[in-house]
Coordinates of C-alpha atoms and ligand atoms in Angstrom, one line a residue:
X192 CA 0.0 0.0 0.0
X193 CA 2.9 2.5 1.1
X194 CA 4.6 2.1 -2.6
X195 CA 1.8 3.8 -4.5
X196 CA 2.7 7.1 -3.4
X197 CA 6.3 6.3 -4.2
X198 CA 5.1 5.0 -7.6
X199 CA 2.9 8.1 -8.3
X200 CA 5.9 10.4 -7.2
X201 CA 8.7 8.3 -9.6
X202 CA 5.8 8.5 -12.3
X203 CA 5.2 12.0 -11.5
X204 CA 9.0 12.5 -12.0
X205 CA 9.5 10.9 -14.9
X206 CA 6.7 13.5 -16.2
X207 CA 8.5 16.3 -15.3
X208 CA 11.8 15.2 -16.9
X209 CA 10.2 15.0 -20.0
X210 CA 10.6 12.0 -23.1
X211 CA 14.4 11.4 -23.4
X212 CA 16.2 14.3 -25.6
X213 CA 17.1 13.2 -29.0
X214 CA 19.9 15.3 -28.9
X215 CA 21.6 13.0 -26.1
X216 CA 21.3 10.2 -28.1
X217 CA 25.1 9.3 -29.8
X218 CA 25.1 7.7 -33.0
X219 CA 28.8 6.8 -32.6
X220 CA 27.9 4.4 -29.8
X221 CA 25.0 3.4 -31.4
X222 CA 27.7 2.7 -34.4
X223 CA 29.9 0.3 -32.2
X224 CA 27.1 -1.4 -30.6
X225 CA 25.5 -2.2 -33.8
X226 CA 28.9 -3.2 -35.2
X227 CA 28.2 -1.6 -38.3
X228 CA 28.1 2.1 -40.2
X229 CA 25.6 2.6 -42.5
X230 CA 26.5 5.1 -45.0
X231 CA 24.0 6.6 -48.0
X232 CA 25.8 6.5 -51.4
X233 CA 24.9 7.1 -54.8
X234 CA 25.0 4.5 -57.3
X235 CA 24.5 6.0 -60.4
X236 CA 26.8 8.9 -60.3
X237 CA 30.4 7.8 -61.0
X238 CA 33.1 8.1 -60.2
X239 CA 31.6 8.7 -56.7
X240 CA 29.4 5.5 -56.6
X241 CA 27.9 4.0 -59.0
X242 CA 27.2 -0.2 -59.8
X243 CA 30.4 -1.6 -61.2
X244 CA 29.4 -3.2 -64.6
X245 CA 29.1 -7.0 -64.4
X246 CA 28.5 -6.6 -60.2
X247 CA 26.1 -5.5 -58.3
X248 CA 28.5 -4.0 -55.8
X249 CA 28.5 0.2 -55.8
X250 CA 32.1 1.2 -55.8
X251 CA 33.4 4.6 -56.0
X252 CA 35.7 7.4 -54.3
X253 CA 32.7 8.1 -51.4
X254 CA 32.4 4.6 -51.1
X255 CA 36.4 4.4 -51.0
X256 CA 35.9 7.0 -48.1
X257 CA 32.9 5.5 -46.1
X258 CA 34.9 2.5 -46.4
X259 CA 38.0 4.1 -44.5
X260 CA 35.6 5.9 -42.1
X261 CA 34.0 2.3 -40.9
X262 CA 37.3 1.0 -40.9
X263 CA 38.5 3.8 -38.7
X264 CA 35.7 3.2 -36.3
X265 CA 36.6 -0.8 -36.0
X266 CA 32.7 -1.4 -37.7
X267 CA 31.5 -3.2 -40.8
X268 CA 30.0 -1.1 -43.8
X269 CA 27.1 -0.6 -45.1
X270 CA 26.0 1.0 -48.0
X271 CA 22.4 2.2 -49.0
X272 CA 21.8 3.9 -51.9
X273 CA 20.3 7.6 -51.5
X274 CA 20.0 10.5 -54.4
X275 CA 20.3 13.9 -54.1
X276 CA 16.7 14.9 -52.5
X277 CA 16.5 12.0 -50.6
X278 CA 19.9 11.9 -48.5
X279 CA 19.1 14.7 -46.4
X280 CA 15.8 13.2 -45.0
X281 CA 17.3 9.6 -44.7
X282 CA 19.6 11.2 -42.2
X283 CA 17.3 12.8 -40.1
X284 CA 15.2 10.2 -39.8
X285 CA 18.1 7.8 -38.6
X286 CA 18.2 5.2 -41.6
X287 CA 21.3 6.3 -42.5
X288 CA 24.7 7.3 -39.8
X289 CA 26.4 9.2 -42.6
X290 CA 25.9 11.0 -46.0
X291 CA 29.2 10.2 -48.9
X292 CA 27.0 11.2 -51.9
X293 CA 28.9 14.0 -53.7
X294 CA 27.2 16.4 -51.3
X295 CA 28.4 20.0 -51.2
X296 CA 28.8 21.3 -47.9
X297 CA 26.4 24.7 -48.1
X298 CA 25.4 27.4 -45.0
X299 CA 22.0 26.2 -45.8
X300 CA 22.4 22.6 -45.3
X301 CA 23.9 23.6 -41.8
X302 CA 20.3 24.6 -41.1
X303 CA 19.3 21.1 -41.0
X304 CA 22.5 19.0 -40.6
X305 CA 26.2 18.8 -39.9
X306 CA 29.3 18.4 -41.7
X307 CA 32.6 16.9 -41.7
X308 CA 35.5 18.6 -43.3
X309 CA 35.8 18.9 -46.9
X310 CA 37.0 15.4 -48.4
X311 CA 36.7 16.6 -52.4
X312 CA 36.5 19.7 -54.1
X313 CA 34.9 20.6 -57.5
X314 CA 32.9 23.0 -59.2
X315 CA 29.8 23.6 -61.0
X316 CA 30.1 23.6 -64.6
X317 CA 27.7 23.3 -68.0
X318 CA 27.9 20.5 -70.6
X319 CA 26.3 20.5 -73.8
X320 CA 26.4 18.4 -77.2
X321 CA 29.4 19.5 -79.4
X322 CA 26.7 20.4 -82.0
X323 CA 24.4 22.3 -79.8
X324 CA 25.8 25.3 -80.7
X325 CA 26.1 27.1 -77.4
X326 CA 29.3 28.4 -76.7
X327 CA 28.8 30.3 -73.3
X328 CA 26.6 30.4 -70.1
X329 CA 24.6 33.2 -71.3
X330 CA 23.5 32.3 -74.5
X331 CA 21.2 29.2 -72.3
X332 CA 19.2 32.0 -71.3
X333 CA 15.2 30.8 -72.2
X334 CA 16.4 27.1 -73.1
X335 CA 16.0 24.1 -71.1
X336 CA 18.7 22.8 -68.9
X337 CA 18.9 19.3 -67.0
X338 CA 20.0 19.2 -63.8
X339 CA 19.2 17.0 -60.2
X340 CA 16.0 17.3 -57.8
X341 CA 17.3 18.7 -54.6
X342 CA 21.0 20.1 -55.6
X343 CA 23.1 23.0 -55.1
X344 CA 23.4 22.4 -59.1
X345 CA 19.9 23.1 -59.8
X346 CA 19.6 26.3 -57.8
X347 CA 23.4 27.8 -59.1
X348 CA 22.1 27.7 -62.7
X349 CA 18.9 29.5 -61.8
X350 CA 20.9 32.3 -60.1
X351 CA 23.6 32.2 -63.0
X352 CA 21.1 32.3 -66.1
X353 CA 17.8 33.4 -64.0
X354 CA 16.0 33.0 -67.4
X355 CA 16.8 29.5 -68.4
X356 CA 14.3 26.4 -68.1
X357 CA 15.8 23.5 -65.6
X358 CA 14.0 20.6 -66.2
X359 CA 14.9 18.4 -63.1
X360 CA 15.4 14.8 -62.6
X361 CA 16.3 12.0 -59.9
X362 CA 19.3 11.6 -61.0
X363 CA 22.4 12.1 -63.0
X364 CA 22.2 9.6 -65.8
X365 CA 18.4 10.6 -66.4
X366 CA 19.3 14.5 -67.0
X367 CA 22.7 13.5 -69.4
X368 CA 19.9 11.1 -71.2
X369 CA 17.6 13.6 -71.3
X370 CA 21.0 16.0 -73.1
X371 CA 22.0 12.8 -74.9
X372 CA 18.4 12.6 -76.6
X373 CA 18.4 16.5 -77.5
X374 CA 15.5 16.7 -74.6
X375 CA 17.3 19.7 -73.3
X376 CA 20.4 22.0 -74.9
X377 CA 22.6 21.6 -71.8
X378 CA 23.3 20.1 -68.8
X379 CA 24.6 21.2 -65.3
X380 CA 26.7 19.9 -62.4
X381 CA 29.7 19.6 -60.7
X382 CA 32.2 19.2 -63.1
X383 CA 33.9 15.5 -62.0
X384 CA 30.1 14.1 -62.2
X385 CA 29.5 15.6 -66.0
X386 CA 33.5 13.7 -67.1
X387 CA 32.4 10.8 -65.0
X388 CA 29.0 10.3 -67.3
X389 CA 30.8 11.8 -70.4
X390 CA 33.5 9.3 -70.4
X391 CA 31.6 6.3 -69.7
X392 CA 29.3 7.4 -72.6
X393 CA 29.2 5.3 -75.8
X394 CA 30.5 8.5 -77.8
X395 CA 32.1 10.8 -75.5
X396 CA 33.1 13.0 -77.8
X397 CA 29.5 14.1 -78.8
X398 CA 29.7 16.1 -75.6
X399 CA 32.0 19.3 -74.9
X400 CA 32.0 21.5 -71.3
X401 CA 31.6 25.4 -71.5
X402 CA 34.7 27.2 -70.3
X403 CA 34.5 28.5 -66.8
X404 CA 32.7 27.6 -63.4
X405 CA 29.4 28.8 -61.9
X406 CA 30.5 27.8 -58.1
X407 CA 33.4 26.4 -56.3
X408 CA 31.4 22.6 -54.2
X409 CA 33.6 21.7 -51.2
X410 CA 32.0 18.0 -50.4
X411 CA 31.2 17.0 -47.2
X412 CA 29.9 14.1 -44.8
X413 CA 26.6 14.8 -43.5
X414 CA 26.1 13.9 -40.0
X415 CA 23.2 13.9 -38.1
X416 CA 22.8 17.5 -36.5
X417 CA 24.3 17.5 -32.9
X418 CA 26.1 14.0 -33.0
X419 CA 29.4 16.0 -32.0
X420 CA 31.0 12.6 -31.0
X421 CA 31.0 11.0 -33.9
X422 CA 31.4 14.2 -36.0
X423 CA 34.7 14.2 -34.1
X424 CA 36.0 10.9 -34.7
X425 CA 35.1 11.2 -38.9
X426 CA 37.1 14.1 -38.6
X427 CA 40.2 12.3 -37.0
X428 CA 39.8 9.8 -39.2
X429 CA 40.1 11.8 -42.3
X430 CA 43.0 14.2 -40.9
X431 CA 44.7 10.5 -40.4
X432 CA 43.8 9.4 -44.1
X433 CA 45.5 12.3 -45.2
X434 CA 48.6 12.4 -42.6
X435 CA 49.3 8.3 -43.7
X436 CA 48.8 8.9 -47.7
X437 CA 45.3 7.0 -48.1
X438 CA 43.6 9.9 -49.0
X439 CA 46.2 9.9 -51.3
X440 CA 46.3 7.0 -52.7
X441 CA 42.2 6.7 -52.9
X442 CA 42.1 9.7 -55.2
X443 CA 44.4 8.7 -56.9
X444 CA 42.5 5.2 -57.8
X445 CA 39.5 7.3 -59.1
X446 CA 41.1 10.1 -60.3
X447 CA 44.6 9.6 -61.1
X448 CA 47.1 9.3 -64.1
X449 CA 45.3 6.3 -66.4
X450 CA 41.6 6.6 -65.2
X451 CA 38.8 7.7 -67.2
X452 CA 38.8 11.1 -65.4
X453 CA 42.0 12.1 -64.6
X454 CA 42.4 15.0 -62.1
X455 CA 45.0 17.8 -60.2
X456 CA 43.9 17.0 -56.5
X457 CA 44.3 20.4 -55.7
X458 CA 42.5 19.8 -51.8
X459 CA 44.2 18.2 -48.9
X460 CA 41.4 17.0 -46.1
X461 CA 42.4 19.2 -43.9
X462 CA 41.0 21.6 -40.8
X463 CA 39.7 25.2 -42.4
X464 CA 40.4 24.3 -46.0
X465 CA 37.9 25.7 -48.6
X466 CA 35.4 28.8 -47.3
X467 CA 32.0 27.3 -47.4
X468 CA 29.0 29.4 -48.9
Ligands
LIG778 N1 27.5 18.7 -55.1 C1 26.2 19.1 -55.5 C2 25.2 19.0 -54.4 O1 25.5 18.7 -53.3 C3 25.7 18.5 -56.8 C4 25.8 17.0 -56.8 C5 24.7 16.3 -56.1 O2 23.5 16.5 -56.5 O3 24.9 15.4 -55.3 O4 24.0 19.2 -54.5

């Protein structure tokens, strides 16, 4: 009888105090209890992640980089495939510990999540067919352009060339179809996406980028906002990538002398690099 007032008071506590915080939860030991990091990936944007033919395994530099991460935190990886609106919402509703899908690393993305530091760097630019006849950004002005649902791509071209049509799709290969089939005059992007689809396409030489840049897109690894612990330890982890060569080396194996889009890496991962917009 003289533990229901007790009860009532613990319940009555327990009230008071609230539901537990989200923000307390940690996602890093969530991580190491689970044994395993589940990253979000594309897999149809090469040479970032995309299906290697004749597999069905989704290889890449961000795969390369959530690979090293997991390994760095002593888990397993797993990869699930995201696109460019989707990533975002996959993280905050916990399906995914970690976004390495070619994602820039923007003040307005702070508004909703966090970043780690900058583990790539490109920049917007405009590709077209080598008979389309436009020869610089202005002259897109009233014609349609392809780009991606929910990227920095498809709102840099609209504040480039306010004027032009963007018809946007899902993902990359759709929107370079879309240019391959004369659907649209150009197409826009980071630049290391549009040589990724341009060289694996059957004629890449149908397909020519306009000089010059639109934006400068510092990637980053989206981590759930608040997680500070584990936003911490990704960040060791790549400052260690870079300090023992891996980094490097997995550039290098995407992006160096001999592969389809060879590249200067002109970033190191390191803390303060590129000035984020
Ligand atoms: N890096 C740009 C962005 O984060 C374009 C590539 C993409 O859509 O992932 O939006």
């Amino acid at each position: 009888m003289r533990a229901l007032p007790l009860l009532s008071l613990l319940i009555g506590l327990l009230i008071l105090a609230g539901p537990p915080s989200l923000a307390a939860a940690d996602v890093l030991q969530e991580v190491r209890a689970r044994g395993e990091l589940i990253v979000g990936v594309k897999d149809s944007t090469p040479p970032f992640g995309f299906i290697r033919e004749g597999s069905r395994s989704i290889v890449g530099y961000d795969v390369d980089i959530a690979a090293a991460i997991a390994r760095g935190l002593g888990v397993k990886l797993r990869l699930s495939p995201v696109t460019s609106a989707t990533r975002i919402p996959e993280l905050e509703q916990g399906h995914i510990d970690l976004i390495a899908a070619t994602m820039t690393h923007t003040r307005e993305r702070e508004q909703q999540i966090d970043f780690s530091l900058t583990y790539f760097v490109t920049g917007q630019r405009v590709m077209t067919k080598r008979t389309g006849g436009i020869k610089a950004l202005p002259e897109l002005g009233g014609k349609k352009v392809s780009s991606v649902r929910g990227s920095t791509s498809e709102q840099n071209i609209r504040q480039a060339v306010a004027s032009t049509v963007v018809i946007a799709f899902n993902d990359y290969p759709s929107a370079f179809l879309a240019l391959a089939q004369g659907k649209v005059l150009a197409m826009t992007t980071d630049e290391t996406i549009l040589l990724g689809l341009q060289r694996k396409a059957p004629r890449p030489d149908d397909f020519v980028l306009l000089d010059g840049y639109i934006s400068t897109e510092p990637y980053g690894l989206g981590i759930r906002k608040g997680e500070e612990t584990l936003r911490r330890e990704v960040n060791r982890i790549l400052l260690e990538l870079e300090a023992s060569g891996e980094a490097g080396r997995i550039f290098n194996t995407w992006f160096g002398p001999g592969t389809e889009v060879p590249l200067k890496r002109t970033f190191r991962l390191e803390t303060g690099g590129v000035p984020i917009r």
